[in-house]
CSV table of C-alpha atoms and ligand atoms in Angstrom, one decimal:
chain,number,residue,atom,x,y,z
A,1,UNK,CA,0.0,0.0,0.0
A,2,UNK,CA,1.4,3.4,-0.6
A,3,UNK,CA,1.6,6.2,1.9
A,4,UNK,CA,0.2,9.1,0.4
A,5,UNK,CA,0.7,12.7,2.2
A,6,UNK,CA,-2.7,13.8,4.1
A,7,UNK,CA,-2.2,17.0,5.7
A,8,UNK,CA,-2.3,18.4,1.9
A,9,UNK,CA,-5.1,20.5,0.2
A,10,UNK,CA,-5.0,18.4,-3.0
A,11,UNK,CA,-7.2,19.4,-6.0
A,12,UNK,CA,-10.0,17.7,-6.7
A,13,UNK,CA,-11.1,19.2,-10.2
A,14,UNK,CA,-11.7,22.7,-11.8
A,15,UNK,CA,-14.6,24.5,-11.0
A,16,UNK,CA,-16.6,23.8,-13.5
A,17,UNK,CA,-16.3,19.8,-12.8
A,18,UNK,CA,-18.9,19.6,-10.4
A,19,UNK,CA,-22.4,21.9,-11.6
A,20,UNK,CA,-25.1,22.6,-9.5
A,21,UNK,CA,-27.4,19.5,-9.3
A,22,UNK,CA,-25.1,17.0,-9.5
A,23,UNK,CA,-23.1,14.5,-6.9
A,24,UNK,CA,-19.3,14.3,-8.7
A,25,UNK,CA,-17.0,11.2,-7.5
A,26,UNK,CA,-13.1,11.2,-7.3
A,27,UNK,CA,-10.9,9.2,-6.0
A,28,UNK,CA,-8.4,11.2,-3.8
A,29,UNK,CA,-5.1,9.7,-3.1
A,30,UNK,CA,-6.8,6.1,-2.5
A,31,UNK,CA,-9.7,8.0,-0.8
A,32,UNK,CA,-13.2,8.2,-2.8
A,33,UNK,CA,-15.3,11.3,-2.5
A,34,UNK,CA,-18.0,12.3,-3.7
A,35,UNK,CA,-18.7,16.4,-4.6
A,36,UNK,CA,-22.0,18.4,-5.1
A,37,UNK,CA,-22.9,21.6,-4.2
A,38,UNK,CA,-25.5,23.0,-1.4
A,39,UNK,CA,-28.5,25.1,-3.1
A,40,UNK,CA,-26.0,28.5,-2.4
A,41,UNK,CA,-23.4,27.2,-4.7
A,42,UNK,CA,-20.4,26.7,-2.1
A,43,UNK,CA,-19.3,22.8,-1.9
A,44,UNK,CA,-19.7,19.5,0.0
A,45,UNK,CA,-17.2,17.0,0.4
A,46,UNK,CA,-18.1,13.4,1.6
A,47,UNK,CA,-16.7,10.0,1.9
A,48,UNK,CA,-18.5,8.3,-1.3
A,49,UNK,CA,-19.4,5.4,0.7
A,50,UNK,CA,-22.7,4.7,2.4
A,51,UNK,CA,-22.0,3.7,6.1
A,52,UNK,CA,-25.1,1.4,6.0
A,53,UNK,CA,-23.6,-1.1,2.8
A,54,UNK,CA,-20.9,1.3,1.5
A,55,UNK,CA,-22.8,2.1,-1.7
A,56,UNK,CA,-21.5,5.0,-3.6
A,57,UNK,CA,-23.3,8.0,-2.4
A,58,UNK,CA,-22.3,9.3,-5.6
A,59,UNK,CA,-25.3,7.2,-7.3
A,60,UNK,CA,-27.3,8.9,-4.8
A,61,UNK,CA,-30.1,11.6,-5.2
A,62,UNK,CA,-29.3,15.6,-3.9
A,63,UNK,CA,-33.1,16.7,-1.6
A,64,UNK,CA,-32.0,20.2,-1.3
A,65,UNK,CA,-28.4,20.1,0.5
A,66,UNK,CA,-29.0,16.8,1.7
A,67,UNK,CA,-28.2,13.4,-0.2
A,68,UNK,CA,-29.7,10.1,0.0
A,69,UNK,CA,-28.3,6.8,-0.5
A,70,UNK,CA,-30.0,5.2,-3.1
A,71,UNK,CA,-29.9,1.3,-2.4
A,72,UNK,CA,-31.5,1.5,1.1
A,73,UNK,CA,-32.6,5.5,1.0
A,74,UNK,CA,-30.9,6.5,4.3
A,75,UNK,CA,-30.6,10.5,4.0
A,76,UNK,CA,-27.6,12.2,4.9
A,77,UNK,CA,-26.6,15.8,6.1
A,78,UNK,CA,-24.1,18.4,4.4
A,79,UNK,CA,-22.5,17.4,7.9
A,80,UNK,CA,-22.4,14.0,7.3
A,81,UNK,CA,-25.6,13.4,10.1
A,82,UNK,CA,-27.9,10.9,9.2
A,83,UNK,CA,-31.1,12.4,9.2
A,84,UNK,CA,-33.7,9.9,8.0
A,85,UNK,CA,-33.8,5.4,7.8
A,86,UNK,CA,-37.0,4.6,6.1
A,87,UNK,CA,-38.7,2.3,7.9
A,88,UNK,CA,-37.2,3.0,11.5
A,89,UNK,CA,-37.0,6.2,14.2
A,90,UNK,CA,-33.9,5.6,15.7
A,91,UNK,CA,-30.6,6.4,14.0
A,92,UNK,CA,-27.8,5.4,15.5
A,93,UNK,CA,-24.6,7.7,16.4
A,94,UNK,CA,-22.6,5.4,13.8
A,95,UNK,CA,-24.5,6.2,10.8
A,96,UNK,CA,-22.5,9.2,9.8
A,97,UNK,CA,-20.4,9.7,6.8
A,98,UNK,CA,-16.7,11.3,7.3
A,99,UNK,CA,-16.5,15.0,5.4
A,100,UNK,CA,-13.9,16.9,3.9
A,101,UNK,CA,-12.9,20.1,4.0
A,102,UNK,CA,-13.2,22.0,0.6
A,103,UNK,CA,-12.5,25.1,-1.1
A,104,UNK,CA,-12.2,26.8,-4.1
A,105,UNK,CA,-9.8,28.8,-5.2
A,106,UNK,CA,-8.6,29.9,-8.8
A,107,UNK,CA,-11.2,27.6,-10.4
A,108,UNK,CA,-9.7,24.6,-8.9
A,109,UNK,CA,-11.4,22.2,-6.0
A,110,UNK,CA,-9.5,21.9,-3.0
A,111,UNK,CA,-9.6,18.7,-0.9
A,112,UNK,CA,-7.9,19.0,2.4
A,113,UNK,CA,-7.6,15.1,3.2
A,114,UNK,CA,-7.0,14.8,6.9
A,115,UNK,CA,-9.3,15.8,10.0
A,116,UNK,CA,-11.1,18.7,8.7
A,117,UNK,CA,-10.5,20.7,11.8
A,118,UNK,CA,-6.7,21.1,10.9
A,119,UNK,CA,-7.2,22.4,7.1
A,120,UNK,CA,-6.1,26.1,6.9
A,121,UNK,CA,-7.0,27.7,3.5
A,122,UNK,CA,-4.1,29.7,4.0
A,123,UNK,CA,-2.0,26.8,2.9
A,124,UNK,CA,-3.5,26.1,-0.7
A,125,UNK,CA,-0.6,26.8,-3.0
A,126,UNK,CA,-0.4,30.1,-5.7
A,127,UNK,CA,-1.8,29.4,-8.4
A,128,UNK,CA,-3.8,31.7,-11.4
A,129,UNK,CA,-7.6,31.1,-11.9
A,130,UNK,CA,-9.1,31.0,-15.3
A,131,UNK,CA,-11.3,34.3,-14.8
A,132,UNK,CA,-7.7,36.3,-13.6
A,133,UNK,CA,-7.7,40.0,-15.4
A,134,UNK,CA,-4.2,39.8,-16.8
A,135,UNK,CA,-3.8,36.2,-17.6
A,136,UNK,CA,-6.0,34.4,-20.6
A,137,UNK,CA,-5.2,30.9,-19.7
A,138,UNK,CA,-7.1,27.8,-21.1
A,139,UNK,CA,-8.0,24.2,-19.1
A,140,UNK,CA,-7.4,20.8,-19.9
A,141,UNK,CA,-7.5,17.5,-17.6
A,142,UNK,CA,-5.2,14.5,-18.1
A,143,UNK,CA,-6.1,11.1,-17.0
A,144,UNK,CA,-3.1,9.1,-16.5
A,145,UNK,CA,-2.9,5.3,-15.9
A,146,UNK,CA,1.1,6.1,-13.8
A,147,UNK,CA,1.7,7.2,-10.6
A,148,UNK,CA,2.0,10.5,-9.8
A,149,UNK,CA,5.4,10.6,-8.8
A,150,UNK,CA,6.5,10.0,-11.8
A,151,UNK,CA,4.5,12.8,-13.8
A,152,UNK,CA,6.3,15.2,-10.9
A,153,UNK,CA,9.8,13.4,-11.8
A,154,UNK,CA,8.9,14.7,-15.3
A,155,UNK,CA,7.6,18.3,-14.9
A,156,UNK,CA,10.6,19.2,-12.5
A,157,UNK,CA,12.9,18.0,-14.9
A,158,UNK,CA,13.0,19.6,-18.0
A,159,UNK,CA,16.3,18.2,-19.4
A,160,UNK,CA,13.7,15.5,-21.2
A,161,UNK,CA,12.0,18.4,-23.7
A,162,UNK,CA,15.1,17.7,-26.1
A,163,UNK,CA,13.8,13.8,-26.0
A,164,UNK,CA,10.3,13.4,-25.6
A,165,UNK,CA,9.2,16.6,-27.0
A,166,UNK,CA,12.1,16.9,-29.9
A,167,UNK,CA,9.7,17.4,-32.4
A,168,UNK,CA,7.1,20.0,-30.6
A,169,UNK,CA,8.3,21.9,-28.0
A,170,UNK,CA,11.3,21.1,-27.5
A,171,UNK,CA,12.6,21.6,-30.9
A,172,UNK,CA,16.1,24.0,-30.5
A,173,UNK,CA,16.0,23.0,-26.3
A,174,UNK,CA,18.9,23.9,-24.4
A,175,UNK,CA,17.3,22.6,-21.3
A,176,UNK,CA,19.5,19.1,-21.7
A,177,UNK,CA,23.2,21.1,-21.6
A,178,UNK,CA,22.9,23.1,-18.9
A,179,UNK,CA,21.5,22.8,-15.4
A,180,UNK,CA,18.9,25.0,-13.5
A,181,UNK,CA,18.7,26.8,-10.2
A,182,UNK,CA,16.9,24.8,-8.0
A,183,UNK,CA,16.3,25.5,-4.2
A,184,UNK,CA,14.8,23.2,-2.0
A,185,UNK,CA,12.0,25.2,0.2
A,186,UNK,CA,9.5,23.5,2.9
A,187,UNK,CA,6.7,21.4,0.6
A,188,UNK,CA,9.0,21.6,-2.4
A,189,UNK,CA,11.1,23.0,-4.8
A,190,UNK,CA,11.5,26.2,-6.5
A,191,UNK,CA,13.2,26.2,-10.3
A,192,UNK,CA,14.6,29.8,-11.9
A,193,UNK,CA,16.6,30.3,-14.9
A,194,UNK,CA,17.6,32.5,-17.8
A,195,UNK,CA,17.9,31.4,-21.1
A,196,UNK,CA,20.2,34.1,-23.2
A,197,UNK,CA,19.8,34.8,-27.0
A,198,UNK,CA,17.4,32.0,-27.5
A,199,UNK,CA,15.2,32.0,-30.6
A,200,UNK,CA,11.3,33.7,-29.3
A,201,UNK,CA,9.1,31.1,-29.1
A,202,UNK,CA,6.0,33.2,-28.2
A,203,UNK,CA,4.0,33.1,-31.2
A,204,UNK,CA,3.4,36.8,-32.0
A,205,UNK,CA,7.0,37.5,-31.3
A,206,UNK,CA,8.5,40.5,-33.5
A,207,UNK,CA,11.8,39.6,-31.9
A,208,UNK,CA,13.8,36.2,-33.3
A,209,UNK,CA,16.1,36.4,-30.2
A,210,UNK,CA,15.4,37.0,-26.5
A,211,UNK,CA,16.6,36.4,-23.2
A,212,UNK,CA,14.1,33.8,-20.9
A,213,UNK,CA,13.4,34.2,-17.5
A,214,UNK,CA,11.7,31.0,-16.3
A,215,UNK,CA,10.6,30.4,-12.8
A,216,UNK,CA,8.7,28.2,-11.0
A,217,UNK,CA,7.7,26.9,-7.4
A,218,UNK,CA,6.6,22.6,-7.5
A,219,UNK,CA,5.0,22.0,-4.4
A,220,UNK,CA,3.3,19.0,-2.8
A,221,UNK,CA,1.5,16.9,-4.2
A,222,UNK,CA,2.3,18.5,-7.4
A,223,UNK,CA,0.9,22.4,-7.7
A,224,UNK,CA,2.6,24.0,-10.3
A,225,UNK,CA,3.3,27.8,-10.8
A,226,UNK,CA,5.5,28.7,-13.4
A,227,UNK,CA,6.0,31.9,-15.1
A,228,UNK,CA,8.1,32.8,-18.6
A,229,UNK,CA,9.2,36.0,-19.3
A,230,UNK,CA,10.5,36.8,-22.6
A,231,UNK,CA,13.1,40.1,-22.2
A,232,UNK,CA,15.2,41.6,-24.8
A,233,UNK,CA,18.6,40.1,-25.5
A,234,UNK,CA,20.9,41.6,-23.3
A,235,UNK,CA,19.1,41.9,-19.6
A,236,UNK,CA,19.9,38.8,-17.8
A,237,UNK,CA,23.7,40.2,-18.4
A,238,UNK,CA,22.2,43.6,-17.3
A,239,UNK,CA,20.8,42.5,-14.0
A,240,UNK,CA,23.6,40.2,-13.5
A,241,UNK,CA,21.4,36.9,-14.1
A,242,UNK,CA,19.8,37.8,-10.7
A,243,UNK,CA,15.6,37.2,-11.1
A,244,UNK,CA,14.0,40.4,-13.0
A,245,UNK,CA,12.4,42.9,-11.0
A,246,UNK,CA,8.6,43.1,-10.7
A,247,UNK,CA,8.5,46.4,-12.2
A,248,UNK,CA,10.4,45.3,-14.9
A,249,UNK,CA,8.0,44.8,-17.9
A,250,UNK,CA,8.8,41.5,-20.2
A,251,UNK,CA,8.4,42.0,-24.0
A,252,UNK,CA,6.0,38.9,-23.7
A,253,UNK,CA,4.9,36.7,-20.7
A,254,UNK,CA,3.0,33.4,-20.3
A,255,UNK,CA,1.4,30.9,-17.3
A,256,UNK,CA,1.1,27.6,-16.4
A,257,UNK,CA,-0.6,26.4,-13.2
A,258,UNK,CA,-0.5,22.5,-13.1
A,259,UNK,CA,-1.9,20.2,-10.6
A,260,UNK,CA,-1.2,16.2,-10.3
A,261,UNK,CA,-3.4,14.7,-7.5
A,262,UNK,CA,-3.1,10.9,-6.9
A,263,UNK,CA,-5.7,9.0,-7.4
A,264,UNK,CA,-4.4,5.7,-6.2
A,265,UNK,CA,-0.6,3.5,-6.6
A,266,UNK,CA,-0.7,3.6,-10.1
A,267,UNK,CA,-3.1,6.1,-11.5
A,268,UNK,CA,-3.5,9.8,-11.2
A,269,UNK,CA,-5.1,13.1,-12.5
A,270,UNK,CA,-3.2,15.9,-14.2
A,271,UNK,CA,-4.8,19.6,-14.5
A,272,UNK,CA,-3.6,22.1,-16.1
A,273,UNK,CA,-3.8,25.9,-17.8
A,274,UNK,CA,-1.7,27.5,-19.5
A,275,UNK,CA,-1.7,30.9,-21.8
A,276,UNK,CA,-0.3,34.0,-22.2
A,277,UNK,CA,-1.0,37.8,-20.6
A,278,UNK,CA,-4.5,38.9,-22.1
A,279,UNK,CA,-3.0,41.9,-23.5
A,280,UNK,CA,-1.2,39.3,-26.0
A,281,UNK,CA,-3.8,37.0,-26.7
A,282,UNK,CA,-4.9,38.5,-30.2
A,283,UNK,CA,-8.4,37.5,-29.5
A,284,UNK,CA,-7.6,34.4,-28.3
A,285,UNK,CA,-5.4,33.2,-31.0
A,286,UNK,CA,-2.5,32.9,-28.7
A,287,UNK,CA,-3.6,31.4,-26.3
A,288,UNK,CA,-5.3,28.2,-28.5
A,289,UNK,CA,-2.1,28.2,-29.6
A,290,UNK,CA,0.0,27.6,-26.4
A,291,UNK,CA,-2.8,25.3,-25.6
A,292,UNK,CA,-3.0,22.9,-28.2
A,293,UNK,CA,1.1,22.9,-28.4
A,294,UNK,CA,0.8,22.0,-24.7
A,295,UNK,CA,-1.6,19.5,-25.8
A,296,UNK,CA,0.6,17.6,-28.0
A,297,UNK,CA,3.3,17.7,-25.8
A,298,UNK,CA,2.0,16.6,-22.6
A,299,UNK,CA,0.1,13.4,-24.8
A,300,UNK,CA,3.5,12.8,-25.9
A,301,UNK,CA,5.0,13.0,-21.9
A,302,UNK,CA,1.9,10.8,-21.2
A,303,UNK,CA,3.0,7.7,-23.8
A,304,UNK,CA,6.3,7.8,-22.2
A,305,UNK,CA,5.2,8.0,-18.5
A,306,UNK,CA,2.5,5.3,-18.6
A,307,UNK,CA,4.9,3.2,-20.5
A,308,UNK,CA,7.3,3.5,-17.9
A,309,UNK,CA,4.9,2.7,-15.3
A,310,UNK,CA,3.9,-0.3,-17.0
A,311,UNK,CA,7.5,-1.6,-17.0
A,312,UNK,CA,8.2,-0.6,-13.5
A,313,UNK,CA,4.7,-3.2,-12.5
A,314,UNK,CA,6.1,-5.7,-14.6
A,315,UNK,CA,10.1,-5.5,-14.1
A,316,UNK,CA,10.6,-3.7,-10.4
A,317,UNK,CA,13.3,-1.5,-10.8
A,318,UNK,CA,17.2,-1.8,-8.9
A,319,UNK,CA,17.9,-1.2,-5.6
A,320,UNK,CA,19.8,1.5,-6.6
A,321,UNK,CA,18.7,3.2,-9.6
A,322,UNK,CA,21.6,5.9,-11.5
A,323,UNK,CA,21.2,9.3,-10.8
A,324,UNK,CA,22.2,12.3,-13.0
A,325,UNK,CA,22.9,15.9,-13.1
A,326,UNK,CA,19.5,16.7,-13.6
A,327,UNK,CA,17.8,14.4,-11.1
A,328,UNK,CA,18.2,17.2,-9.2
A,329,UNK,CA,14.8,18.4,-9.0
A,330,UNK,CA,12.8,15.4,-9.1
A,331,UNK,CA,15.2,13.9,-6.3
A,332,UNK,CA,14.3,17.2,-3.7
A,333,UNK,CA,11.2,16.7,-4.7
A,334,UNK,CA,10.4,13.3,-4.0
A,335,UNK,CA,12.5,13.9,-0.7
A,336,UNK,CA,10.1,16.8,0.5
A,337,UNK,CA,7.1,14.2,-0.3
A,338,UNK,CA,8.9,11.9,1.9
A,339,UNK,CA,9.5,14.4,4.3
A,340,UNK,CA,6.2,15.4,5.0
A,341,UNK,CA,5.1,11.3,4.6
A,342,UNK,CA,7.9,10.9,7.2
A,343,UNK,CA,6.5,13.4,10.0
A,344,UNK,CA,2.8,12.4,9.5
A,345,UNK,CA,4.6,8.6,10.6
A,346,UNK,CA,5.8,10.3,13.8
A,347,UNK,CA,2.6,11.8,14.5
A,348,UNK,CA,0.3,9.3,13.9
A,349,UNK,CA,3.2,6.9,16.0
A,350,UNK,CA,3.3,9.1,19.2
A,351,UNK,CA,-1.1,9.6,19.1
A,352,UNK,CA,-1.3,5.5,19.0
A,353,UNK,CA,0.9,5.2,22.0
A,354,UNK,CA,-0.3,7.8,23.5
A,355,UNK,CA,-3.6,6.2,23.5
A,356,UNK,CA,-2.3,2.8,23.9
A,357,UNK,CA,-1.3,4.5,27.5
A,358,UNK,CA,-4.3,6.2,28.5
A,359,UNK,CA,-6.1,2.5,27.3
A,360,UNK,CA,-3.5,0.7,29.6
A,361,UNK,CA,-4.1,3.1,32.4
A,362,UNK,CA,-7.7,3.1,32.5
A,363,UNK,CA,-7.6,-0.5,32.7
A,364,UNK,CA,-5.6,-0.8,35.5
A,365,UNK,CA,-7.1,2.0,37.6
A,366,UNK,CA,-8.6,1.2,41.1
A,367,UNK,CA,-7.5,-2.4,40.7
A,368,UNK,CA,-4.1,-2.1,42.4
B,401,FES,S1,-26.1,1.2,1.3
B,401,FES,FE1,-26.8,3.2,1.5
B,401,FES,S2,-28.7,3.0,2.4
B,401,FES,FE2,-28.0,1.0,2.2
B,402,FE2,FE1,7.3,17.2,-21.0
């Protein structure tokens, strides 16, 4: 079985994923969930299991903001309560159904998987929503059959876009021959570089050369904010390859937020937008171009990471696999997810014996 982080606010979908009226399932980092929304619009997150024969609730019927189970018809609160067993007046304390904390933020779902009582909204990761003023960014979901480490190994790496992508985006890459910043901070990693004299690839560009800025934070599970900034040849000598200044106005810009959520050990979903500043879009042209280039490339990422998945179920991989250069990035990554794995261990550790304690102790009280 593997240990997936739960103190995380994971994303559950965009927005628009779950419309009034309707109960939306997802599986959650092994957990399944089921999503609708309460006659005010703002969301409800519950176990998508029935405590009474752990049918899906998600096959079940919204009455207003409750939702009943629709083998046996037991009706249940936004809370979880069970208000209502046809047939029979008393309800037992046990038939309840666990919640979630949600939210939403920047047309994404957040699920915060642990007790509900510790999520703090102030932890979901930056990201850019899809109504922002000054970005025009387009969405697109992924279903992967890998896991989702892997599809982080491959966005915090981008020394593969020469490879996989030699024929799309990475046509010309110099991302291969040399190596980028990367700083390891608490739930991740963050990634800068400049790219000097390297042919535009914004679409509109009057320019054939520019100088890249590229930055992004990767943060667990796999929230991705990354920024491009396309400046005229000559600036990242001019501010000494330090990171441009805010005020500093790039000749052209673009985003990408990106999301991979486990869904279970070998399967996962992958969300992302991408597009440039509105000013640029052109009427949109730009952006349905970035998109559908984004499109093709991450298909092509998905051949390759599903077909290493694959190989890693049949043929389990060395004891010690090699590591390279570039590594660097998905290796701090993968460390941080352990990291924060690691110290949920110890917690979870110290509560059983804590309990085991106060079990031991109330056993053996008055009896001496
Ligand atoms: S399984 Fe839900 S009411 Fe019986
Ligand atoms: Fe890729």
């Amino acid at each position: 079985m593997e240990a997936f982080v739960r103190n995380l606010w994971y994303v559950a979908g965009w927005s628009h994923d779950v419309p009034p009226g309707q109960i939306v399932p997802r599986v959650i980092a092994g957990e399944p969930i089921a999503l609708y929304r309460r006659s005010d619009g703002s969301l409800v997150a519950l176990a998508d299991q029935c405590p009474h024969r752990q049918a899906p609730l998600s096959m079940g019927r919204l009455e207003g903001d409750d939702l009943r189970c629709m083998y046996h018809g037991l009706k249940f609160a936004p809370s979880g309560k069970c208000l209502q067993i046809p047939g029979q007046a008393r309800i037992p304390a046990s038939a309840k159904v666990k919640t979630y904390a949600v939210a939403e933020r920047n047309s994404w779902i957040w699920v915060w998987l642990a007790e509900p009582g510790a999520a703090d909204e102030r932890r979901i990761p930056r990201s850019i929503g899809l109504e922002d003023r000054a970005w025009s960014l387009r969405p697109q979901t992924i279903e992967y059959a890998a896991n989702y480490q892997l599809i982080n190994d491959n966005l915090t790496d981008f020394s593969h876009l020469a490879f996989v992508h030699e024929k799309t985006i990475g046509r010309g890459s110099k991302h291969a021959e040399s190596q980028s910043e990367v700083h390891e901070i608490d739930q991740g990693i963050v990634i800068s570089r400049w790219h000097e004299s390297v042919p535009s690839t914004f679409p509109n560009s009057a320019e054939s050369l520019t100088d890249t800025w590229t930055y992004y934070s990767y943060l667990a599970p796999g929230i991705m904010y990354k920024v491009r900034a396309l400046h005229p040849v000559g600036t990242a000598d001019r501010l000494a390859h330090a990171a441009p200044p805010e005020d500093l106005e790039p000749l052209y810009a673009s985003m990408n937020c990106h999301a991979v959520t486990p869904v279970d050990a070998t399967s996962s979903r992958y969300l992302f937008s991408i597009g440039p500043r509105r000013r640029d879009d052109l009427g949109g042209e730009i952006s349905q171009r970035m998109f559908d280039l984004a499109n093709q490339a991450f298909l092509e990422d998905k051949v390759m990471i599903e077909a290493q998945q694959r190989g890693l179920q049949r043929f389990p991989p060395p004891p010690r696999p090699i590591t390279i250069a570039h590594d660097k990035g998905p290796v701090l990554m993968r460390r941080a997810i352990e990291r924060l794995i690691g110290a949920e261990a110890l917690i979870n550790t110290a509560g059983n014996q804590r309990l085991e304690l106060e079990t031991r102790l109330s056993q053996t009280d008055g009896s001496d």
